[in-house]
Tab-separated table of C-alpha atoms in Angstrom:
chain	number	residue	atom	x	y	z
A	138	MET	CA	-68.601	-208.676	-8.640
A	139	THR	CA	-64.951	-209.527	-9.078
A	140	HIS	CA	-63.456	-212.252	-7.067
A	141	THR	CA	-59.824	-212.517	-6.216
A	142	PRO	CA	-58.374	-215.795	-5.156
A	143	ILE	CA	-55.867	-215.521	-2.297
A	144	LEU	CA	-53.167	-217.062	-4.519
A	145	ALA	CA	-52.968	-216.882	-8.195
A	146	ALA	CA	-50.298	-218.241	-10.510
A	147	ARG	CA	-50.422	-217.473	-14.128
A	148	ASP	CA	-48.503	-219.233	-16.860
A	149	VAL	CA	-45.690	-219.703	-14.653
A	150	ARG	CA	-42.446	-220.925	-16.399
A	151	LYS	CA	-39.040	-221.997	-14.801
A	152	ARG	CA	-36.116	-223.767	-16.119
A	153	TYR	CA	-32.728	-224.979	-14.730
A	154	GLY	CA	-30.417	-224.904	-17.609
A	155	ALA	CA	-31.827	-227.288	-20.256
A	156	VAL	CA	-34.327	-228.747	-17.799
A	157	VAL	CA	-37.724	-227.281	-17.860
A	158	ALA	CA	-39.185	-227.495	-14.423
A	159	LEU	CA	-42.434	-225.544	-14.856
A	160	ASP	CA	-43.822	-225.371	-18.367
A	161	GLY	CA	-46.717	-222.884	-18.278
A	162	VAL	CA	-48.401	-223.747	-14.920
A	163	SER	CA	-51.662	-221.575	-13.811
A	164	LEU	CA	-53.369	-222.324	-10.513
A	165	ASP	CA	-55.859	-220.507	-8.230
A	166	VAL	CA	-56.194	-221.061	-4.690
A	167	GLU	CA	-59.172	-219.956	-2.638
A	168	ARG	CA	-59.373	-218.827	0.728
A	169	GLY	CA	-59.810	-221.716	3.122
A	170	GLU	CA	-59.248	-224.304	0.268
A	171	VAL	CA	-56.992	-227.297	0.693
A	172	VAL	CA	-55.131	-227.863	-2.585
A	173	CYS	CA	-52.885	-231.114	-2.851
A	174	LEU	CA	-50.275	-231.187	-5.631
A	175	ILE	CA	-49.508	-235.011	-6.584
A	176	GLY	CA	-47.361	-236.304	-9.323
A	177	PRO	CA	-44.159	-238.156	-10.084
A	178	SER	CA	-40.759	-236.819	-8.371
A	179	GLY	CA	-39.260	-234.182	-10.692
A	180	SER	CA	-42.641	-233.211	-12.072
A	181	GLY	CA	-42.371	-229.602	-10.766
A	182	LYS	CA	-44.575	-229.709	-7.664
A	183	SER	CA	-41.887	-228.604	-5.219
A	184	THR	CA	-40.518	-226.006	-7.652
A	185	LEU	CA	-44.086	-224.432	-8.004
A	186	LEU	CA	-44.427	-224.252	-4.276
A	187	ARG	CA	-40.984	-222.285	-3.956
A	188	CYS	CA	-42.253	-220.039	-6.666
A	189	LEU	CA	-45.391	-219.261	-4.886
A	190	ASN	CA	-43.626	-217.693	-1.935
A	191	ALA	CA	-40.737	-216.223	-4.172
A	192	LEU	CA	-37.951	-218.458	-2.742
A	193	GLU	CA	-37.491	-219.282	-6.457
A	194	THR	CA	-37.650	-216.545	-9.171
A	195	VAL	CA	-39.816	-217.409	-12.012
A	196	ASP	CA	-38.696	-216.969	-15.661
A	197	SER	CA	-42.048	-215.761	-16.894
A	198	GLY	CA	-45.519	-215.726	-15.507
A	199	THR	CA	-46.921	-214.133	-12.495
A	200	VAL	CA	-47.591	-215.216	-9.020
A	201	ALA	CA	-49.991	-212.889	-7.188
A	202	PHE	CA	-50.859	-213.382	-3.383
A	203	GLU	CA	-53.871	-211.560	-1.941
A	204	GLY	CA	-53.869	-209.618	-5.092
A	205	ARG	CA	-50.163	-208.275	-4.805
A	206	ASP	CA	-47.594	-209.233	-7.418
A	207	ILE	CA	-44.745	-211.086	-5.600
A	208	ARG	CA	-42.262	-211.506	-8.200
A	209	ALA	CA	-41.313	-207.898	-8.003
A	210	LYS	CA	-38.970	-206.710	-5.375
A	211	ALA	CA	-37.326	-208.535	-2.627
A	212	ASP	CA	-39.118	-206.242	-0.082
A	213	ASP	CA	-42.461	-207.347	-1.510
A	214	ALA	CA	-41.306	-211.013	-1.355
A	215	ARG	CA	-40.798	-210.635	2.354
A	216	LEU	CA	-44.028	-208.988	2.991
A	217	VAL	CA	-45.752	-211.966	1.316
A	218	ARG	CA	-43.571	-214.529	3.013
A	219	ARG	CA	-44.626	-213.216	6.433
A	220	ARG	CA	-48.281	-214.106	5.599
A	221	MET	CA	-47.245	-217.361	4.017
A	222	GLY	CA	-46.114	-220.388	6.241
A	223	MET	CA	-43.859	-222.960	4.835
A	224	VAL	CA	-43.071	-226.531	6.022
A	225	PHE	CA	-40.207	-228.570	4.453
A	226	GLN	CA	-39.442	-231.986	3.667
A	227	ASN	CA	-36.403	-232.004	5.937
A	228	PHE	CA	-38.227	-229.834	8.575
A	229	GLU	CA	-35.232	-227.195	8.636
A	230	LEU	CA	-35.617	-226.269	12.215
A	231	PHE	CA	-32.985	-224.111	13.482
A	232	PRO	CA	-30.553	-226.662	15.360
A	233	HIS	CA	-28.695	-224.036	17.545
A	234	LEU	CA	-31.932	-222.801	18.830
A	235	SER	CA	-34.429	-224.284	21.517
A	236	VAL	CA	-37.794	-225.393	20.218
A	237	LEU	CA	-39.441	-222.368	21.963
A	238	ARG	CA	-37.011	-220.050	20.391
A	239	ASN	CA	-37.663	-221.705	16.941
A	240	LEU	CA	-41.166	-220.631	17.358
A	241	THR	CA	-40.402	-217.102	18.596
A	242	ILE	CA	-37.574	-216.147	16.210
A	243	GLY	CA	-39.841	-215.340	13.448
A	244	PRO	CA	-42.276	-213.212	15.263
A	245	THR	CA	-39.683	-211.320	17.243
A	246	THR	CA	-37.168	-210.710	14.397
A	247	VAL	CA	-39.886	-210.153	11.555
A	248	LEU	CA	-42.933	-209.016	13.218
A	249	ARG	CA	-41.185	-207.128	15.977
A	250	LEU	CA	-43.217	-208.740	18.605
A	251	ASP	CA	-42.040	-208.467	22.052
A	252	MET	CA	-40.540	-211.730	23.570
A	253	ALA	CA	-43.287	-212.289	26.142
A	254	GLU	CA	-46.091	-211.983	23.562
A	255	ALA	CA	-44.124	-214.382	21.022
A	256	GLU	CA	-43.708	-216.809	23.916
A	257	GLN	CA	-47.025	-217.005	24.871
A	258	ARG	CA	-48.152	-217.518	21.256
A	259	ALA	CA	-45.353	-220.309	20.856
A	260	ARG	CA	-46.571	-221.950	24.009
A	261	ALA	CA	-50.156	-222.288	22.838
A	262	LEU	CA	-48.923	-223.488	19.435
A	263	LEU	CA	-46.759	-226.135	21.229
A	264	LEU	CA	-49.752	-227.200	23.252
A	265	ARG	CA	-51.829	-227.471	20.071
A	266	VAL	CA	-49.262	-229.728	18.266
A	267	GLY	CA	-48.807	-231.950	21.536
A	268	LEU	CA	-45.290	-230.856	22.202
A	269	ILE	CA	-45.433	-228.440	25.220
A	270	ASP	CA	-43.070	-230.398	27.194
A	271	LYS	CA	-40.476	-230.179	24.612
A	272	ALA	CA	-40.320	-226.281	24.753
A	273	MET	CA	-36.847	-226.096	26.183
A	274	VAL	CA	-35.159	-228.867	24.418
A	275	HIS	CA	-33.110	-228.628	21.049
A	276	PRO	CA	-34.420	-229.844	17.780
A	277	SER	CA	-31.699	-232.626	17.819
A	278	ALA	CA	-33.360	-234.388	20.862
A	279	LEU	CA	-36.770	-234.912	18.876
A	280	SER	CA	-37.946	-237.605	16.566
A	281	GLY	CA	-38.673	-236.740	13.019
A	282	GLY	CA	-42.464	-236.564	13.419
A	283	GLN	CA	-41.984	-234.429	16.479
A	284	GLN	CA	-39.501	-232.232	14.437
A	285	GLN	CA	-42.066	-231.726	11.702
A	286	ARG	CA	-44.840	-230.828	14.322
A	287	VAL	CA	-42.535	-228.175	15.684
A	288	ALA	CA	-41.761	-226.796	12.164
A	289	ILE	CA	-45.606	-226.529	11.601
A	290	ALA	CA	-46.068	-224.729	14.812
A	291	ARG	CA	-43.192	-222.448	13.847
A	292	ALA	CA	-44.780	-221.528	10.716
A	293	LEU	CA	-48.123	-220.902	12.374
A	294	ALA	CA	-46.341	-218.647	14.731
A	295	MET	CA	-46.223	-215.978	12.206
A	296	GLU	CA	-50.187	-216.358	11.828
A	297	PRO	CA	-50.170	-216.909	8.237
A	298	ALA	CA	-52.899	-216.632	5.817
A	299	LEU	CA	-51.981	-219.637	3.930
A	300	MET	CA	-49.690	-222.675	4.684
A	301	LEU	CA	-47.374	-224.265	2.029
A	302	PHE	CA	-46.244	-228.005	2.746
A	303	ASP	CA	-43.383	-229.450	0.597
A	304	GLU	CA	-43.538	-233.185	1.092
A	305	PRO	CA	-43.899	-232.859	4.775
A	306	THR	CA	-43.978	-236.508	5.432
A	307	SER	CA	-41.545	-238.016	2.918
A	308	ALA	CA	-38.556	-237.939	5.366
A	309	LEU	CA	-40.378	-239.485	8.201
A	310	ASP	CA	-40.476	-243.041	9.717
A	311	PRO	CA	-43.793	-244.664	8.684
A	312	GLU	CA	-44.776	-244.684	12.353
A	313	THR	CA	-44.740	-240.978	12.760
A	314	ILE	CA	-46.132	-240.149	9.495
A	315	GLY	CA	-49.623	-240.300	11.032
A	316	GLU	CA	-49.039	-237.752	13.824
A	317	VAL	CA	-48.026	-235.091	11.198
A	318	LEU	CA	-50.866	-235.834	9.001
A	319	ALA	CA	-53.241	-235.581	12.125
A	320	VAL	CA	-51.807	-232.111	12.846
A	321	MET	CA	-52.242	-231.191	9.132
A	322	LYS	CA	-55.919	-232.424	9.034
A	323	GLY	CA	-56.611	-230.499	12.181
A	324	LEU	CA	-55.371	-227.416	10.397
A	325	ALA	CA	-57.636	-227.938	7.412
A	326	ASP	CA	-60.502	-228.584	9.661
A	327	ASP	CA	-59.808	-225.164	11.272
A	328	GLY	CA	-60.231	-223.585	8.009
A	329	MET	CA	-56.464	-222.779	7.025
A	330	THR	CA	-55.776	-222.514	3.540
A	331	MET	CA	-53.096	-225.009	2.515
A	332	VAL	CA	-51.203	-226.014	-0.661
A	333	VAL	CA	-49.617	-229.446	0.111
A	334	VAL	CA	-47.053	-231.390	-2.187
A	335	THR	CA	-47.576	-234.977	-0.950
A	336	HIS	CA	-47.249	-238.557	-1.982
A	337	GLU	CA	-49.847	-239.336	0.889
A	338	MET	CA	-52.611	-240.212	-1.442
A	339	ASP	CA	-54.755	-241.090	1.607
A	340	PHE	CA	-54.330	-237.692	2.946
A	341	ALA	CA	-55.061	-236.088	-0.600
A	342	ARG	CA	-58.117	-238.062	-1.029
A	343	ARG	CA	-59.482	-237.313	2.315
A	344	VAL	CA	-58.474	-233.720	3.134
A	345	ALA	CA	-58.001	-232.102	-0.237
A	346	ASP	CA	-60.792	-229.896	-1.650
A	347	ARG	CA	-58.982	-230.154	-4.902
A	348	VAL	CA	-56.237	-232.388	-6.263
A	349	VAL	CA	-53.627	-231.170	-8.901
A	350	VAL	CA	-51.810	-233.672	-11.006
A	351	PHE	CA	-48.357	-232.711	-12.164
A	352	ASP	CA	-46.379	-234.391	-14.792
A	353	HIS	CA	-43.212	-232.900	-16.667
A	354	GLY	CA	-43.694	-229.391	-15.385
A	355	ARG	CA	-47.415	-229.066	-16.619
A	356	ILE	CA	-50.650	-229.604	-14.875
A	357	ILE	CA	-52.375	-232.441	-16.388
A	358	GLU	CA	-55.524	-232.770	-14.567
A	359	VAL	CA	-57.314	-230.661	-11.445
A	360	GLY	CA	-60.376	-231.755	-9.941
A	361	PRO	CA	-62.020	-233.011	-6.642
A	362	PRO	CA	-60.459	-236.114	-5.093
A	363	ALA	CA	-63.488	-238.249	-6.198
A	364	GLN	CA	-62.822	-237.474	-9.668
A	365	ILE	CA	-58.973	-237.719	-9.457
A	366	PHE	CA	-58.707	-241.001	-7.370
A	367	GLU	CA	-62.062	-242.840	-8.712
A	368	ALA	CA	-62.642	-241.582	-12.222
A	369	PRO	CA	-59.546	-239.586	-13.517
A	370	HIS	CA	-59.907	-238.004	-16.860
A	371	ALA	CA	-56.370	-238.051	-17.926
A	372	ALA	CA	-54.640	-241.396	-18.947
A	373	ARG	CA	-51.438	-240.266	-17.400
A	374	THR	CA	-53.274	-239.723	-13.957
A	375	ARG	CA	-54.486	-243.262	-14.015
A	376	ASP	CA	-50.992	-244.444	-14.794
A	377	PHE	CA	-49.359	-242.485	-12.046
A	378	LEU	CA	-52.004	-243.699	-9.574
A	379	SER	CA	-51.779	-247.391	-10.545
A	380	HIS	CA	-47.975	-247.188	-9.527
A	381	LEU	CA	-49.016	-246.225	-5.869
A	382	GLY	CA	-50.509	-248.360	-3.418
A	383	TRP	CA	-53.060	-246.905	-0.652
A	384	HIS	CA	-50.837	-246.092	2.237
A	385	GLY	CA	-53.115	-247.619	5.006
A	386	GLU	CA	-54.986	-245.824	7.637
A	387	SER	CA	-52.081	-243.846	8.889
A	388	ILE	CA	-54.313	-240.717	9.508
A	389	ASP	CA	-56.785	-242.718	11.615
A	390	ILE	CA	-53.950	-244.085	13.662
A	391	GLY	CA	-52.561	-240.586	14.347
A	392	ILE	CA	-55.796	-239.048	15.167
A	393	LYS	CA	-56.565	-242.106	17.476
A	394	GLU	CA	-53.183	-241.655	19.242
A	395	LYS	CA	-53.551	-237.832	19.709
A	396	THR	CA	-57.071	-238.211	21.505
B	64	MET	CA	25.479	-226.634	34.294
B	65	ASP	CA	25.038	-223.781	36.295
B	66	ILE	CA	21.337	-222.910	36.548
B	67	ASN	CA	20.123	-219.760	38.500
B	68	PHE	CA	16.536	-218.481	38.158
B	69	GLN	CA	17.244	-215.577	40.416
B	70	PRO	CA	17.701	-212.933	37.647
B	71	LEU	CA	14.143	-213.972	36.432
B	72	LEU	CA	12.601	-213.574	40.108
B	73	ASP	CA	14.205	-210.226	40.338
B	74	SER	CA	12.808	-209.151	37.265
B	75	TRP	CA	9.233	-210.576	37.704
B	76	VAL	CA	7.397	-207.222	37.444
B	77	PHE	CA	9.151	-206.628	34.227
B	78	LEU	CA	8.307	-210.033	32.725
B	79	LEU	CA	4.697	-210.117	34.021
B	80	ARG	CA	4.200	-206.820	32.158
B	81	ALA	CA	5.621	-208.520	29.124
B	82	ILE	CA	3.249	-211.493	29.378
B	83	GLY	CA	0.485	-209.045	29.857
B	84	THR	CA	1.499	-207.501	26.591
B	85	THR	CA	1.654	-210.585	24.687
B	86	VAL	CA	-1.940	-211.388	26.031
B	87	LEU	CA	-3.052	-207.936	25.153
B	88	LEU	CA	-1.629	-208.157	21.674
B	89	SER	CA	-3.090	-211.628	21.283
B	90	VAL	CA	-6.527	-211.009	22.215
B	91	LEU	CA	-6.473	-207.597	20.041
B	92	SER	CA	-5.240	-209.303	17.088
B	93	MET	CA	-7.646	-212.213	17.389
B	94	LEU	CA	-10.635	-209.757	17.828
B	95	VAL	CA	-9.394	-207.785	14.665
B	96	GLY	CA	-8.796	-211.195	12.913
B	97	PHE	CA	-12.289	-212.439	13.933
B	98	VAL	CA	-14.256	-209.560	12.920
B	99	VAL	CA	-12.347	-209.208	9.527
B	100	GLY	CA	-12.638	-212.895	8.916
B	101	VAL	CA	-16.363	-213.045	9.693
B	102	PHE	CA	-17.236	-210.143	7.436
B	103	VAL	CA	-14.908	-211.282	4.616
B	104	GLY	CA	-15.969	-214.766	4.851
B	105	ALA	CA	-19.518	-213.642	4.721
B	106	LEU	CA	-19.123	-211.275	1.847
B	107	ARG	CA	-17.123	-213.652	-0.179
B	108	THR	CA	-19.950	-216.285	0.295
B	109	TYR	CA	-23.027	-214.039	-0.125
B	110	GLY	CA	-21.749	-210.925	-1.849
B	111	GLY	CA	-21.631	-210.090	-5.408
B	112	ARG	CA	-18.852	-211.139	-7.939
B	113	LEU	CA	-16.842	-207.787	-7.743
B	114	VAL	CA	-16.858	-207.797	-4.051
B	115	GLY	CA	-15.906	-211.520	-3.947
B	116	ALA	CA	-13.064	-210.875	-6.379
B	117	LEU	CA	-11.541	-207.997	-4.330
B	118	LEU	CA	-11.789	-210.020	-1.173
B	119	ALA	CA	-10.210	-213.009	-2.684
B	120	PHE	CA	-7.425	-210.697	-3.550
B	121	TYR	CA	-7.002	-209.776	0.065
B	122	VAL	CA	-7.184	-213.211	1.215
B	123	ASP	CA	-4.552	-214.549	-1.328
B	124	THR	CA	-2.344	-211.714	-0.704
B	125	MET	CA	-2.223	-212.262	3.170
B	126	ARG	CA	-1.691	-215.918	2.632
B	127	ALA	CA	1.193	-215.359	0.031
B	128	ILE	CA	3.253	-213.009	2.115
B	129	PRO	CA	5.102	-214.105	5.292
B	130	LEU	CA	3.596	-212.537	8.455
B	131	LEU	CA	7.014	-211.196	9.164
B	132	VAL	CA	7.208	-209.109	6.099
B	133	VAL	CA	3.553	-207.936	6.566
B	134	LEU	CA	4.407	-206.683	10.078
B	135	VAL	CA	7.740	-205.013	9.024
B	136	TRP	CA	6.001	-203.395	5.963
B	137	MET	CA	3.039	-202.051	8.394
B	138	PHE	CA	5.595	-200.535	10.704
B	139	PHE	CA	8.287	-199.044	8.524
B	140	ALA	CA	6.662	-198.775	5.065
B	141	PHE	CA	3.021	-197.915	5.745
B	142	PRO	CA	4.003	-194.631	7.587
B	143	ILE	CA	6.005	-193.491	4.752
B	144	LEU	CA	3.410	-194.200	2.211
B	145	PHE	CA	0.320	-192.409	4.175
B	146	GLY	CA	2.407	-189.863	6.001
B	147	VAL	CA	1.059	-191.146	9.278
B	148	ARG	CA	2.944	-192.136	12.504
B	149	ILE	CA	1.925	-195.557	14.160
B	150	ASP	CA	3.391	-196.902	17.259
B	151	SER	CA	4.686	-200.467	17.265
B	152	MET	CA	1.789	-202.179	19.170
B	153	THR	CA	-0.959	-200.655	16.641
B	154	ALA	CA	1.219	-201.822	13.736
B	155	ALA	CA	1.397	-205.282	15.341
B	156	VAL	CA	-2.272	-205.588	16.046
B	157	VAL	CA	-3.203	-204.394	12.521
B	158	ALA	CA	-0.799	-206.704	10.888
B	159	LEU	CA	-1.405	-209.817	12.985
B	160	GLY	CA	-5.149	-209.125	12.830
B	161	LEU	CA	-5.298	-208.599	9.009
B	162	HIS	CA	-3.167	-211.758	8.624
B	163	LEU	CA	-5.159	-213.790	10.913
B	164	GLY	CA	-8.414	-212.301	9.246
B	165	ALA	CA	-7.588	-214.254	6.041
B	166	TYR	CA	-7.359	-217.607	7.441
B	167	VAL	CA	-10.575	-216.983	9.568
B	168	ALA	CA	-12.315	-215.669	6.582
B	169	GLU	CA	-11.479	-219.087	4.731
B	170	ALA	CA	-12.905	-221.106	7.662
B	171	ILE	CA	-15.907	-218.963	8.046
B	172	ARG	CA	-16.728	-219.299	4.208
B	173	ALA	CA	-16.292	-223.195	4.553
B	174	GLY	CA	-18.439	-223.125	7.476
B	175	LEU	CA	-21.199	-220.975	6.004
B	176	THR	CA	-21.258	-223.025	2.856
B	177	SER	CA	-21.600	-226.196	4.761
B	178	VAL	CA	-24.965	-225.224	6.194
B	179	ARG	CA	-27.571	-226.685	3.868
B	180	ARG	CA	-29.678	-224.451	1.660
B	181	GLY	CA	-32.827	-225.486	3.404
B	182	GLN	CA	-31.848	-223.467	6.417
B	183	MET	CA	-31.636	-220.268	4.391
B	184	TYR	CA	-35.032	-221.129	2.803
B	185	ALA	CA	-36.490	-221.757	6.227
B	186	ALA	CA	-35.350	-218.432	7.352
B	187	LEU	CA	-36.619	-216.456	4.429
B	188	ALA	CA	-39.699	-218.376	4.457
B	189	LEU	CA	-40.572	-216.732	7.881
B	190	GLY	CA	-40.074	-213.165	6.259
B	191	MET	CA	-36.576	-212.561	7.300
B	192	SER	CA	-34.101	-210.655	5.318
B	193	ARG	CA	-30.933	-212.373	3.871
B	194	THR	CA	-29.057	-210.471	6.454
B	195	GLN	CA	-31.030	-211.399	9.342
B	196	ALA	CA	-30.992	-215.045	8.017
B	197	ILE	CA	-27.369	-215.062	7.946
B	198	ARG	CA	-26.729	-213.323	11.133
B	199	THR	CA	-29.274	-215.207	13.241
B	200	ILE	CA	-29.359	-218.650	11.583
B	201	ILE	CA	-26.521	-219.524	9.257
B	202	LEU	CA	-23.695	-217.744	10.895
B	203	PRO	CA	-24.230	-219.075	14.535
B	204	GLN	CA	-24.249	-222.760	12.937
B	205	ALA	CA	-21.093	-221.962	10.713
B	206	LEU	CA	-19.184	-220.748	13.902
B	207	ILE	CA	-20.048	-223.964	16.008
B	208	ARG	CA	-19.054	-226.096	12.966
B	209	MET	CA	-15.767	-224.115	12.631
B	210	LEU	CA	-14.674	-224.116	16.137
B	211	PRO	CA	-11.984	-226.581	15.836
B	212	PRO	CA	-9.960	-224.732	12.934
B	213	LEU	CA	-10.918	-221.509	14.759
B	214	GLY	CA	-9.258	-222.879	18.035
B	215	SER	CA	-6.233	-223.735	15.957
B	216	LEU	CA	-6.015	-220.072	14.418
B	217	PHE	CA	-6.212	-218.575	17.733
B	218	THR	CA	-3.393	-220.641	19.275
B	219	ILE	CA	-1.484	-219.646	16.168
B	220	ALA	CA	-2.190	-216.053	16.861
B	221	ILE	CA	-0.794	-216.274	20.342
B	222	LYS	CA	2.348	-217.818	19.089
B	223	ASP	CA	2.650	-215.400	16.179
B	224	SER	CA	2.490	-212.368	18.610
B	225	ALA	CA	6.225	-213.332	19.243
B	226	ILE	CA	7.038	-211.866	15.845
B	227	ALA	CA	6.051	-208.471	16.930
B	228	SER	CA	9.380	-208.548	18.948
B	229	VAL	CA	11.139	-207.521	15.581
B	230	ILE	CA	9.321	-204.121	15.815
B	231	ALA	CA	10.186	-203.620	19.687
B	232	VAL	CA	6.631	-204.399	20.908
B	233	PRO	CA	7.584	-204.995	24.603
B	234	GLU	CA	6.018	-208.516	24.529
B	235	LEU	CA	7.272	-211.791	26.229
B	236	LEU	CA	9.983	-212.730	23.625
B	237	ARG	CA	11.263	-209.113	23.212
B	238	GLN	CA	11.510	-208.488	27.048
B	239	SER	CA	13.041	-212.010	27.524
B	240	GLN	CA	15.750	-211.100	24.843
B	241	THR	CA	16.443	-207.728	26.735
B	242	LEU	CA	16.702	-209.640	30.042
B	243	ALA	CA	18.843	-212.318	28.667
B	244	GLY	CA	21.246	-209.758	27.267
B	245	GLN	CA	21.447	-208.093	30.842
B	246	THR	CA	21.688	-211.241	32.868
B	247	PHE	CA	23.558	-213.673	30.684
B	248	ARG	CA	20.967	-216.141	31.645
B	249	PRO	CA	19.434	-216.947	28.188
B	250	PHE	CA	18.902	-220.748	29.184
B	251	GLU	CA	16.522	-220.025	31.979
B	252	ILE	CA	14.958	-216.943	30.518
B	253	TYR	CA	14.214	-218.642	27.191
B	254	THR	CA	13.235	-221.809	28.718
B	255	SER	CA	10.643	-220.084	30.975
B	256	ALA	CA	9.224	-217.970	27.838
B	257	MET	CA	8.633	-221.239	26.072
B	258	PHE	CA	6.709	-222.500	29.141
B	259	VAL	CA	4.661	-219.430	29.325
B	260	TYR	CA	3.901	-219.793	25.605
B	261	PHE	CA	2.691	-223.245	26.197
B	262	LEU	CA	0.706	-222.238	29.307
B	263	LEU	CA	-1.092	-219.532	27.344
B	264	CYS	CA	-1.865	-221.764	24.154
B	265	TYR	CA	-2.714	-225.019	25.731
B	266	PRO	CA	-5.972	-223.855	27.520
B	267	VAL	CA	-7.164	-222.169	24.267
B	268	ALA	CA	-6.704	-225.337	22.347
B	269	ARG	CA	-8.444	-227.467	25.030
B	270	GLY	CA	-10.980	-225.035	25.819
B	271	THR	CA	-12.225	-224.457	22.219
B	272	ASP	CA	-12.017	-228.389	21.854
B	273	ALA	CA	-14.342	-228.798	25.038
B	274	LEU	CA	-16.532	-226.019	23.742
B	275	TYR	CA	-16.882	-227.874	20.698
B	276	ARG	CA	-17.694	-231.227	22.150
B	277	ARG	CA	-20.629	-229.469	24.144
B	278	LEU	CA	-22.062	-227.307	21.278
B	279	SER	CA	-21.260	-229.607	18.036
B	280	HIS	CA	-24.993	-231.042	18.165
B	281	LEU	CA	-26.249	-227.388	17.966
B	282	GLY	CA	-24.640	-226.968	14.520
B	283	SER	CA	-25.750	-229.857	12.696
B	284	SER	CA	-28.778	-229.150	10.743
């Protein structure tokens, strides 16, 4: 029996001028799996993420989503992006639209959902991320953590098969990181397929099914969190982790506050 | 000094029509300038190199030729070149609109470029096409950010409508000249004209400023 992973990157290469961002990266993601990408800044994690939904073109190699090659034409890329949610480091909420409209604009313009249905879906998601009372305000009135929760809800409003997170907590104040991680953990618990670029080792250790360690545009180690964090095989992994402290119990705090 | 506003009052219908023509000419040239400016600005920002070069030529030409020359050319030379007849109002709307469009295009281009790239990524990541993303996400923010320069350009458009007097568009300055010639009351008539131009422009300048203060937070991603 042949088995197709939901997302498959094969020997992906990407360079910006003289800088090699991705130097032959291959990665499979299975349905329902949470994969965390860790590694030093500039090691290619975020570039890979943008290649996975064709925001960035690859120089060589292939990326296939649900068996469909997404490198090809712009139309194909759009079909794929509809099924893949993305959350950005700087939230990238649309500042001229209300929180509710931020959630409905994708479904109404891309999926051609009628407004009533899109709003119903949006309100359910705002309820889920704990921000239903903010539906009518504009993003500028929200804290960073609230904005990122809205951004997650906006991506979910497209009912994606997979979610990409690009350092979702790196631009947040320490006290709001927990609330975002708690929402992400909730998603993972519900079985969402997730690829997460993160510096939150605590999150990676506790939520990831697999952790992928990047360095200089290459994957240097892949394994379950227990292996990566307790008995890493690669010297470079040990090196990288030793430069990081554990970031306390931010998820616990977030979950506690939510309940 | 002998001051007498009676001739003005006697011709109030004539002058009111002239003001109406000035307003119409201003609004139409603003519309043309705005639409042209948005398209040219967007195409210069997102279009290919060839389109960009062609449109850069348009913008540079319009900025390098005096509006008066464009207007006179449009009214006297264009009909000869293309063998068509155009009335003075149409010639004025086209000339003023195309001239304004070049400046609007530059403001729009600056506005579009100032919206950070992540906004485009976010829109594309939702599955939008580039056109949808520009129209619904990037352009609205750019327009809000560019309200102050656009407000200035619109007041300039109102003032520049007076140049259409040279091709006999019956707007405020032209009709003031006519009336001044008939009544020998240039002081009263031109002073009033000045006052009317101020009254037309001032609300536009203040209005866009007030609008900007209310909306600016919606344009900052």
